[in-house]
């Protein structure tokens, strides 16, 4: 298969538009000994996929899972107060949301309308008069959001690694 075809298949793969057959072709391609240096870093991904596809649970997997479920159920029955507290908290949250929903029209009825005290509501005005200053503030806010999203991505990656390690332990590897 030509390198241009492989690059096109990889682009489809990264966009999650590739079919199983196309992914199989990519896996076969990356099993070859000689591939271009620029594509070499992706070899590990397809090797990992094949390794993971061959993972099977150990012979005592079912027994260990049933024991684990029984332990969790026993711990849950001992802590029925916790279940009540969770239900109570959920009910309180629903009541709180409903109450806030009823109050919002009184607090912020909209432009030109009368407020809860009968006074006109103040019109919304721009925060910045200089477009460059506004753009700089938007960039700063997006940078903060990006940093926080990256932290979330790192946390997710750590949790996936923990899940993978747990799976290895569960199947007895």
mmCIF file of C-alpha atoms in Angstrom:
data_model
loop_
_atom_site.group_PDB
_atom_site.id
_atom_site.type_symbol
_atom_site.label_atom_id
_atom_site.label_comp_id
_atom_site.label_asym_id
_atom_site.label_seq_id
_atom_site.Cartn_x
_atom_site.Cartn_y
_atom_site.Cartn_z
ATOM 1 C CA UNK A 1 0.000 0.000 0.000
ATOM 2 C CA UNK A 2 1.321 3.444 -0.873
ATOM 3 C CA UNK A 3 2.265 5.971 1.752
ATOM 4 C CA UNK A 4 -0.373 8.460 0.527
ATOM 5 C CA UNK A 5 -3.074 5.812 1.008
ATOM 6 C CA UNK A 6 -1.789 5.070 4.502
ATOM 7 C CA UNK A 7 -1.789 8.760 5.390
ATOM 8 C CA UNK A 8 -5.359 9.079 4.116
ATOM 9 C CA UNK A 9 -6.427 6.041 6.170
ATOM 10 C CA UNK A 10 -4.663 7.457 9.224
ATOM 11 C CA UNK A 11 -6.499 10.763 8.785
ATOM 12 C CA UNK A 12 -9.803 8.873 8.653
ATOM 13 C CA UNK A 13 -8.722 6.892 11.720
ATOM 14 C CA UNK A 14 -7.937 10.059 13.730
ATOM 15 C CA UNK A 15 -11.313 11.499 12.733
ATOM 16 C CA UNK A 16 -13.037 8.243 13.869
ATOM 17 C CA UNK A 17 -14.389 7.740 10.342
ATOM 18 C CA UNK A 18 -12.474 4.581 9.476
ATOM 19 C CA UNK A 19 -14.170 1.230 9.045
ATOM 20 C CA UNK A 20 -13.023 -1.962 10.754
ATOM 21 C CA UNK A 21 -11.586 -3.149 7.436
ATOM 22 C CA UNK A 22 -9.562 0.068 7.076
ATOM 23 C CA UNK A 23 -8.288 -0.284 10.642
ATOM 24 C CA UNK A 24 -7.313 -3.884 9.879
ATOM 25 C CA UNK A 25 -5.364 -2.633 6.824
ATOM 26 C CA UNK A 26 -3.574 -0.072 8.989
ATOM 27 C CA UNK A 27 -2.691 -2.742 11.552
ATOM 28 C CA UNK A 28 -1.291 -4.984 8.800
ATOM 29 C CA UNK A 29 0.725 -2.088 7.398
ATOM 30 C CA UNK A 30 2.296 -1.298 10.767
ATOM 31 C CA UNK A 31 3.288 -4.964 11.242
ATOM 32 C CA UNK A 32 5.765 -4.563 8.370
ATOM 33 C CA UNK A 33 9.427 -4.242 9.230
ATOM 34 C CA UNK A 34 10.154 -1.290 6.948
ATOM 35 C CA UNK A 35 7.904 1.725 7.321
ATOM 36 C CA UNK A 36 8.828 5.401 6.877
ATOM 37 C CA UNK A 37 10.434 7.058 9.901
ATOM 38 C CA UNK A 38 7.659 9.656 10.102
ATOM 39 C CA UNK A 39 5.085 6.876 10.616
ATOM 40 C CA UNK A 40 7.201 4.862 13.059
ATOM 41 C CA UNK A 41 5.739 6.511 16.215
ATOM 42 C CA UNK A 42 2.285 5.172 15.306
ATOM 43 C CA UNK A 43 3.472 1.578 15.171
ATOM 44 C CA UNK A 44 3.187 1.310 18.956
ATOM 45 C CA UNK A 45 -0.482 2.315 18.864
ATOM 46 C CA UNK A 46 -1.408 -0.495 16.510
ATOM 47 C CA UNK A 47 0.775 -2.993 18.392
ATOM 48 C CA UNK A 48 -1.002 -1.981 21.613
ATOM 49 C CA UNK A 49 -4.426 -2.437 19.969
ATOM 50 C CA UNK A 50 -3.514 -5.971 18.904
ATOM 51 C CA UNK A 51 -2.164 -6.806 22.368
ATOM 52 C CA UNK A 52 -5.345 -5.522 24.012
ATOM 53 C CA UNK A 53 -7.546 -7.450 21.564
ATOM 54 C CA UNK A 54 -5.836 -10.672 22.617
ATOM 55 C CA UNK A 55 -6.354 -10.112 26.360
ATOM 56 C CA UNK A 56 -8.673 -12.705 27.877
ATOM 57 C CA UNK A 57 -9.804 -13.087 31.503
ATOM 58 C CA UNK A 58 -8.252 -15.801 33.633
ATOM 59 C CA UNK A 59 -10.014 -19.075 34.431
ATOM 60 C CA UNK A 60 -11.151 -17.881 37.876
ATOM 61 C CA UNK A 61 -12.360 -14.465 36.643
ATOM 62 C CA UNK A 62 -16.078 -15.225 37.123
ATOM 63 C CA UNK A 63 -15.572 -16.523 40.649
ATOM 64 C CA UNK A 64 -13.480 -13.510 41.677
ATOM 65 C CA UNK A 65 -16.002 -11.061 40.202
ATOM 66 C CA UNK A 66 -18.926 -12.749 41.984
ATOM 67 C CA UNK A 67 -17.010 -12.647 45.265
ATOM 68 C CA UNK A 68 -16.232 -8.987 44.722
ATOM 69 C CA UNK A 69 -19.891 -8.182 43.946
ATOM 70 C CA UNK A 70 -20.974 -10.020 47.096
ATOM 71 C CA UNK A 71 -18.484 -7.969 49.158
ATOM 72 C CA UNK A 72 -19.816 -4.729 47.711
ATOM 73 C CA UNK A 73 -23.429 -5.740 48.304
ATOM 74 C CA UNK A 74 -22.639 -6.691 51.912
ATOM 75 C CA UNK A 75 -20.940 -3.351 52.503
ATOM 76 C CA UNK A 76 -23.918 -1.554 50.927
ATOM 77 C CA UNK A 77 -26.495 -3.268 53.130
ATOM 78 C CA UNK A 78 -24.575 -2.279 56.248
ATOM 79 C CA UNK A 79 -24.624 1.384 55.241
ATOM 80 C CA UNK A 80 -28.297 2.057 54.523
ATOM 81 C CA UNK A 81 -28.055 5.491 56.142
ATOM 82 C CA UNK A 82 -25.740 6.574 53.372
ATOM 83 C CA UNK A 83 -28.360 5.629 50.772
ATOM 84 C CA UNK A 84 -30.957 7.655 52.642
ATOM 85 C CA UNK A 85 -28.609 10.646 52.808
ATOM 86 C CA UNK A 86 -28.009 10.480 49.056
ATOM 87 C CA UNK A 87 -31.755 10.354 48.324
ATOM 88 C CA UNK A 88 -32.353 13.254 50.717
ATOM 89 C CA UNK A 89 -29.595 15.318 49.072
ATOM 90 C CA UNK A 90 -31.026 14.602 45.614
ATOM 91 C CA UNK A 91 -34.500 15.686 46.724
ATOM 92 C CA UNK A 92 -33.079 18.863 48.277
ATOM 93 C CA UNK A 93 -31.225 19.657 45.043
ATOM 94 C CA UNK A 94 -34.427 19.243 43.023
ATOM 95 C CA UNK A 95 -36.364 21.516 45.372
ATOM 96 C CA UNK A 96 -33.550 24.076 45.260
ATOM 97 C CA UNK A 97 -33.462 24.055 41.445
ATOM 98 C CA UNK A 98 -37.234 24.426 41.294
ATOM 99 C CA UNK A 99 -37.120 27.347 43.714
ATOM 100 C CA UNK A 100 -34.366 29.085 41.779
ATOM 101 C CA UNK A 101 -36.355 28.560 38.595
ATOM 102 C CA UNK A 102 -39.299 30.356 40.161
ATOM 103 C CA UNK A 103 -37.139 33.229 41.421
ATOM 104 C CA UNK A 104 -35.200 33.974 38.234
ATOM 105 C CA UNK A 105 -38.072 35.813 36.474
ATOM 106 C CA UNK A 106 -38.549 38.015 39.577
ATOM 107 C CA UNK A 107 -34.857 38.831 39.869
ATOM 108 C CA UNK A 108 -34.053 39.316 36.166
ATOM 109 C CA UNK A 109 -37.226 39.853 34.153
ATOM 110 C CA UNK A 110 -35.479 41.119 31.015
ATOM 111 C CA UNK A 111 -34.697 44.417 29.272
ATOM 112 C CA UNK A 112 -37.279 47.163 29.608
ATOM 113 C CA UNK A 113 -39.338 45.243 32.163
ATOM 114 C CA UNK A 114 -40.068 46.180 35.740
ATOM 115 C CA UNK A 115 -38.028 44.523 38.479
ATOM 116 C CA UNK A 116 -39.454 42.892 41.593
ATOM 117 C CA UNK A 117 -39.553 46.291 43.333
ATOM 118 C CA UNK A 118 -41.388 47.999 40.466
ATOM 119 C CA UNK A 119 -38.267 49.885 39.299
ATOM 120 C CA UNK A 120 -37.006 49.534 35.718
ATOM 121 C CA UNK A 121 -34.241 46.980 35.254
ATOM 122 C CA UNK A 122 -30.860 48.481 34.259
ATOM 123 C CA UNK A 123 -29.897 48.015 30.609
ATOM 124 C CA UNK A 124 -26.972 45.719 29.820
ATOM 125 C CA UNK A 125 -23.867 47.611 28.694
ATOM 126 C CA UNK A 126 -20.539 46.497 27.250
ATOM 127 C CA UNK A 127 -17.750 45.957 29.745
ATOM 128 C CA UNK A 128 -14.965 47.167 27.431
ATOM 129 C CA UNK A 129 -14.887 50.137 25.085
ATOM 130 C CA UNK A 130 -11.587 49.134 23.466
ATOM 131 C CA UNK A 131 -11.964 46.047 21.184
ATOM 132 C CA UNK A 132 -8.301 45.107 21.675
ATOM 133 C CA UNK A 133 -8.739 45.068 25.442
ATOM 134 C CA UNK A 134 -11.874 42.932 25.059
ATOM 135 C CA UNK A 135 -10.006 40.525 22.749
ATOM 136 C CA UNK A 136 -7.142 40.249 25.253
ATOM 137 C CA UNK A 137 -9.605 39.404 28.035
ATOM 138 C CA UNK A 138 -11.305 36.753 25.882
ATOM 139 C CA UNK A 139 -7.905 35.211 25.070
ATOM 140 C CA UNK A 140 -7.043 35.145 28.772
ATOM 141 C CA UNK A 141 -10.352 33.466 29.618
ATOM 142 C CA UNK A 142 -9.850 30.876 26.864
ATOM 143 C CA UNK A 143 -6.314 30.189 28.095
ATOM 144 C CA UNK A 144 -7.618 29.594 31.626
ATOM 145 C CA UNK A 145 -10.291 27.269 30.222
ATOM 146 C CA UNK A 146 -7.670 25.441 28.161
ATOM 147 C CA UNK A 147 -5.403 24.913 31.172
ATOM 148 C CA UNK A 148 -8.308 23.540 33.202
ATOM 149 C CA UNK A 149 -9.407 21.260 30.365
ATOM 150 C CA UNK A 150 -5.850 19.938 30.065
ATOM 151 C CA UNK A 151 -5.883 19.174 33.797
ATOM 152 C CA UNK A 152 -9.115 17.269 33.223
ATOM 153 C CA UNK A 153 -7.504 15.381 30.350
ATOM 154 C CA UNK A 154 -4.561 14.453 32.581
ATOM 155 C CA UNK A 155 -6.920 13.242 35.305
ATOM 156 C CA UNK A 156 -8.857 11.215 32.743
ATOM 157 C CA UNK A 157 -5.646 9.663 31.427
ATOM 158 C CA UNK A 158 -4.602 8.707 34.970
ATOM 159 C CA UNK A 159 -8.020 7.120 35.564
ATOM 160 C CA UNK A 160 -7.799 5.190 32.294
ATOM 161 C CA UNK A 161 -4.372 3.938 33.345
ATOM 162 C CA UNK A 162 -5.768 2.892 36.727
ATOM 163 C CA UNK A 163 -8.664 1.134 34.988
ATOM 164 C CA UNK A 164 -6.244 -0.646 32.681
ATOM 165 C CA UNK A 165 -4.114 -1.733 35.649
ATOM 166 C CA UNK A 166 -7.242 -2.919 37.485
ATOM 167 C CA UNK A 167 -8.279 -4.917 34.449
ATOM 168 C CA UNK A 168 -4.832 -6.550 34.347
ATOM 169 C CA UNK A 169 -5.184 -7.472 38.036
ATOM 170 C CA UNK A 170 -8.732 -8.764 37.514
ATOM 171 C CA UNK A 171 -7.718 -11.096 34.705
ATOM 172 C CA UNK A 172 -4.696 -12.303 36.626
ATOM 173 C CA UNK A 173 -1.878 -10.877 34.458
#
